[in-house]
Amino acid sequence: MILVTGGAGFIGANFVLDWLATSDEPVLNFDKLTYAGNPENLEALAGDDRHVFVEGDIGDVEHMGRLLSRFQPRAVVNFAAESHVDRSIHGPEDFIQTNIVGTFRLLEAVRAYWEPLEGAAREGFRFLHVSTDEVYGSLPPDAPAFRESHRYAPNSPYSASKAASDHLVRAYHRTYGLPVLTTNCSNNYGPFQFPEKLIPLMIINALAGDALPVYGDGRQIRDWLYVKDHCTAIRRVLSDGVVGEIYNIGGWNEKANIDIVNIICGLLDELRPREDGESYRSQITFVTDRPGHDRRYAIDARKIERELGWRPAETFETGIRKTVAWYLENTAWVDRVQSGAYRAWIDRNYGERNQ
Ligand code: NAD
Ligand code: DAU
């Protein structure tokens, strides 16, 4: 079996669902169930004994050690992290604990499990660390997209904590020989994304008749990838990636935030028109920028294409249409994730921003 950490979050849950849709190999899903972890994302697996869920913290070495000895996974895929940049600005501590200390402790538990393995079990074992393009920092407008050799220059507590985790993963390979793979991916979107992130937040606010809060001038650029394409890329790296290598993953979809918001409004105007006949665009509001806001990310995904034959299947147009449709169809999920704690976060993050 494989062990997945953070498999109740957005990308992790999509990965587990896709894994079990395409393979019979069981998954041990280990997740702390923070505000971002939602067992409802995995509801489709109820009663499926190929999926074993265990609640726990990647920083708990003993717990992880017991699970590794008991289940003997052939691979660990590490999604577990604090993932939201704005939250890292308001409270970096959890990011240091989970993304740095937690990854370190997970590596320690995995090393203790892997070192005594022998033969094919030792040779075939993999630790795949899921990371982000944000570790490379911000790109000038005309600079070439991030390659795997790009200098690390993280600008937020989130990206700094992910950068530190990447360095630890690299060090465990170079120092102890742990067979690691690292992926650095661009912005994901799709089903089950928690509505603190740009795309689901805009869909949900639009439908609720709330303001669509665009930070600064809205001209910041991100490189968007449909989440299921990220999952296929991770599967490909896990099966065919060369130990110790880094693979950048992206969708070749550079878009300014304001253009994303306009596209979402256009789709909602078509699929769920406002009763007053106005466009959802009238709800767009420019608000105080995010401190240290990176201007542009762009991924050069040629290495994974050349060496592993992976390319995204979705264009932004097909992926965003599926995503908007998913949020329109899954209103119960949407209602339930907007708990009291979610409202408190919205008040905290947006309450102090000027319009
Ligand atoms: P998410 O916030 O939706 O989910 C994170 C999951 O990790 C949650 O289920 C949470 O409960 C769990 N978790 C948090 N702390 C934990 C701990 N200490 N122990 C065990 N579980 C813990 O995040 P996501 O968007 O699904 O991102 C998953 C991974 O992919 C992260 O490592 C993130 O840095 C990386 N990534 C995300 C994106 C993106 O656009 N969302 C892009 C590139 C890389
Ligand atoms: O690039 C990969 C990263 O993408 C991942 O590592 C992170 O885990 C993930 O959260 C994401 O980070 P971003 O900061 O780019 O994503 P977010 O959805 O928070 O914001 C996307 C852009 O939209 C960013 O430029 C900030 C802007 N934004 C965001 C929100 C929530 C707004 O203008 N208004 C908003 O309300």
PDB file of C-alpha atoms and ligand atoms in Angstrom, residues 5-13 30-38 41 56-59 78-84 97-99 102 129-133 158 162 183-189 192-194 196-197 224 230, ligand 1:
ATOM      1  CA  THR A   5      -0.405  12.406   4.477  1.00  0.00           C
ATOM      2  CA  GLY A   6      -2.890  15.284   4.283  1.00  0.00           C
ATOM      3  CA  GLY A   7      -5.290  13.148   2.256  1.00  0.00           C
ATOM      4  CA  ALA A   8      -8.403  14.852   3.658  1.00  0.00           C
ATOM      5  CA  GLY A   9      -7.392  18.241   2.237  1.00  0.00           C
ATOM      6  CA  PHE A  10      -8.024  19.610  -1.231  1.00  0.00           C
ATOM      7  CA  ILE A  11      -5.279  18.038  -3.340  1.00  0.00           C
ATOM      8  CA  GLY A  12      -4.744  15.043  -1.065  1.00  0.00           C
ATOM      9  CA  ALA A  13      -8.412  14.025  -1.220  1.00  0.00           C
ATOM     10  CA  PHE A  30      -3.018  10.049   7.596  1.00  0.00           C
ATOM     11  CA  ASP A  31      -4.413  13.496   8.360  1.00  0.00           C
ATOM     12  CA  LYS A  32      -4.637  15.783  11.378  1.00  0.00           C
ATOM     13  CA  LEU A  33      -8.032  17.112  10.272  1.00  0.00           C
ATOM     14  CA  THR A  34      -7.205  20.773  10.761  1.00  0.00           C
ATOM     15  CA  TYR A  35      -9.777  23.317   9.553  1.00  0.00           C
ATOM     16  CA  ALA A  36      -8.645  22.379   6.004  1.00  0.00           C
ATOM     17  CA  GLY A  37      -9.052  18.627   6.416  1.00  0.00           C
ATOM     18  CA  ASN A  38     -12.563  17.445   5.665  1.00  0.00           C
ATOM     19  CA  ASN A  41     -14.165  14.987   0.782  1.00  0.00           C
ATOM     20  CA  GLY A  56      -2.842  12.102  13.424  1.00  0.00           C
ATOM     21  CA  ASP A  57      -0.084  14.678  13.181  1.00  0.00           C
ATOM     22  CA  ILE A  58       2.956  14.233  10.928  1.00  0.00           C
ATOM     23  CA  GLY A  59       4.939  15.689  13.836  1.00  0.00           C
ATOM     24  CA  ASN A  78       3.465  13.950   1.734  1.00  0.00           C
ATOM     25  CA  PHE A  79       0.690  16.478   1.127  1.00  0.00           C
ATOM     26  CA  ALA A  80       0.218  17.473   4.783  1.00  0.00           C
ATOM     27  CA  ALA A  81       0.872  21.169   5.274  1.00  0.00           C
ATOM     28  CA  GLU A  82      -0.561  24.477   6.286  1.00  0.00           C
ATOM     29  CA  SER A  83      -1.217  25.848   2.814  1.00  0.00           C
ATOM     30  CA  HIS A  84      -2.800  29.314   2.866  1.00  0.00           C
ATOM     31  CA  GLN A  97       5.341  23.612  13.240  1.00  0.00           C
ATOM     32  CA  THR A  98       3.727  21.551  10.492  1.00  0.00           C
ATOM     33  CA  ASN A  99       5.668  22.459   7.372  1.00  0.00           C
ATOM     34  CA  GLY A 102       6.405  18.263  11.015  1.00  0.00           C
ATOM     35  CA  HIS A 129       7.284  15.435  -1.133  1.00  0.00           C
ATOM     36  CA  VAL A 130       4.583  17.680  -2.596  1.00  0.00           C
ATOM     37  CA  SER A 131       5.782  21.260  -2.754  1.00  0.00           C
ATOM     38  CA  THR A 132       5.031  24.545  -4.452  1.00  0.00           C
ATOM     39  CA  ASP A 133       6.330  26.999  -7.033  1.00  0.00           C
ATOM     40  CA  TYR A 158       4.157  29.922   4.029  1.00  0.00           C
ATOM     41  CA  LYS A 162       7.768  25.031   2.319  1.00  0.00           C
ATOM     42  CA  THR A 183       7.442  18.090  -6.960  1.00  0.00           C
ATOM     43  CA  ASN A 184       6.969  21.869  -7.126  1.00  0.00           C
ATOM     44  CA  CYS A 185       3.570  22.705  -8.516  1.00  0.00           C
ATOM     45  CA  SER A 186       1.744  25.879  -9.507  1.00  0.00           C
ATOM     46  CA  ASN A 187      -1.721  27.001  -8.308  1.00  0.00           C
ATOM     47  CA  ASN A 188      -4.316  24.226  -8.276  1.00  0.00           C
ATOM     48  CA  TYR A 189      -8.071  24.613  -8.610  1.00  0.00           C
ATOM     49  CA  PHE A 192     -13.088  20.223  -2.823  1.00  0.00           C
ATOM     50  CA  GLN A 193     -10.897  23.339  -2.612  1.00  0.00           C
ATOM     51  CA  PHE A 194     -11.509  25.130   0.668  1.00  0.00           C
ATOM     52  CA  GLU A 196     -10.327  30.586   1.496  1.00  0.00           C
ATOM     53  CA  LYS A 197      -8.461  30.335  -1.831  1.00  0.00           C
ATOM     54  CA  TRP A 224      -3.242  27.540 -12.945  1.00  0.00           C
ATOM     55  CA  HIS A 230      -1.638  17.571 -10.581  1.00  0.00           C
TER      56      HIS A 230
HETATM   57  P1  NAD B   1      -5.055  21.936   2.210  1.00  0.00           P
HETATM   58  O1  NAD B   1      -4.785  23.025   3.175  1.00  0.00           O
HETATM   59  O2  NAD B   1      -6.346  21.899   1.477  1.00  0.00           O
HETATM   60  O3  NAD B   1      -4.909  20.507   2.937  1.00  0.00           O
HETATM   61  C1  NAD B   1      -3.874  20.230   3.831  1.00  0.00           C
HETATM   62  C2  NAD B   1      -4.213  18.931   4.551  1.00  0.00           C
HETATM   63  O4  NAD B   1      -3.137  18.622   5.450  1.00  0.00           O
HETATM   64  C3  NAD B   1      -5.476  19.022   5.401  1.00  0.00           C
HETATM   65  O5  NAD B   1      -6.261  17.867   5.218  1.00  0.00           O
HETATM   66  C4  NAD B   1      -4.959  19.090   6.823  1.00  0.00           C
HETATM   67  O6  NAD B   1      -5.851  18.557   7.791  1.00  0.00           O
HETATM   68  C5  NAD B   1      -3.675  18.278   6.716  1.00  0.00           C
HETATM   69  N1  NAD B   1      -2.691  18.640   7.743  1.00  0.00           N
HETATM   70  C6  NAD B   1      -2.311  19.888   8.117  1.00  0.00           C
HETATM   71  N2  NAD B   1      -1.394  19.809   9.097  1.00  0.00           N
HETATM   72  C7  NAD B   1      -1.188  18.495   9.330  1.00  0.00           C
HETATM   73  C8  NAD B   1      -0.340  17.778  10.216  1.00  0.00           C
HETATM   74  N3  NAD B   1       0.464  18.422  11.076  1.00  0.00           N
HETATM   75  N4  NAD B   1      -0.363  16.431  10.184  1.00  0.00           N
HETATM   76  C9  NAD B   1      -1.198  15.762   9.323  1.00  0.00           C
HETATM   77  N5  NAD B   1      -2.024  16.392   8.489  1.00  0.00           N
HETATM   78  C10 NAD B   1      -2.018  17.747   8.481  1.00  0.00           C
HETATM   79  O7  NAD B   1      -3.819  21.967   1.201  1.00  0.00           O
HETATM   80  P2  NAD B   1      -3.769  21.630  -0.351  1.00  0.00           P
HETATM   81  O8  NAD B   1      -4.113  22.834  -1.126  1.00  0.00           O
HETATM   82  O9  NAD B   1      -4.483  20.365  -0.583  1.00  0.00           O
HETATM   83  O10 NAD B   1      -2.191  21.395  -0.519  1.00  0.00           O
HETATM   84  C11 NAD B   1      -1.629  20.115  -0.298  1.00  0.00           C
HETATM   85  C12 NAD B   1      -0.130  20.210  -0.477  1.00  0.00           C
HETATM   86  O11 NAD B   1       0.163  20.681  -1.790  1.00  0.00           O
HETATM   87  C13 NAD B   1       0.555  21.185   0.468  1.00  0.00           C
HETATM   88  O12 NAD B   1       1.780  20.647   0.853  1.00  0.00           O
HETATM   89  C14 NAD B   1       0.767  22.435  -0.363  1.00  0.00           C
HETATM   90  O13 NAD B   1       1.891  23.160   0.073  1.00  0.00           O
HETATM   91  C15 NAD B   1       0.996  21.825  -1.729  1.00  0.00           C
HETATM   92  N6  NAD B   1       0.617  22.651  -2.887  1.00  0.00           N
HETATM   93  C16 NAD B   1      -0.610  23.227  -2.947  1.00  0.00           C
HETATM   94  C17 NAD B   1      -0.976  23.951  -4.088  1.00  0.00           C
HETATM   95  C18 NAD B   1      -2.329  24.597  -4.218  1.00  0.00           C
HETATM   96  O14 NAD B   1      -2.539  25.350  -5.162  1.00  0.00           O
HETATM   97  N7  NAD B   1      -3.273  24.325  -3.338  1.00  0.00           N
HETATM   98  C19 NAD B   1      -0.059  24.096  -5.135  1.00  0.00           C
HETATM   99  C20 NAD B   1       1.208  23.490  -5.024  1.00  0.00           C
HETATM  100  C21 NAD B   1       1.520  22.764  -3.897  1.00  0.00           C
END
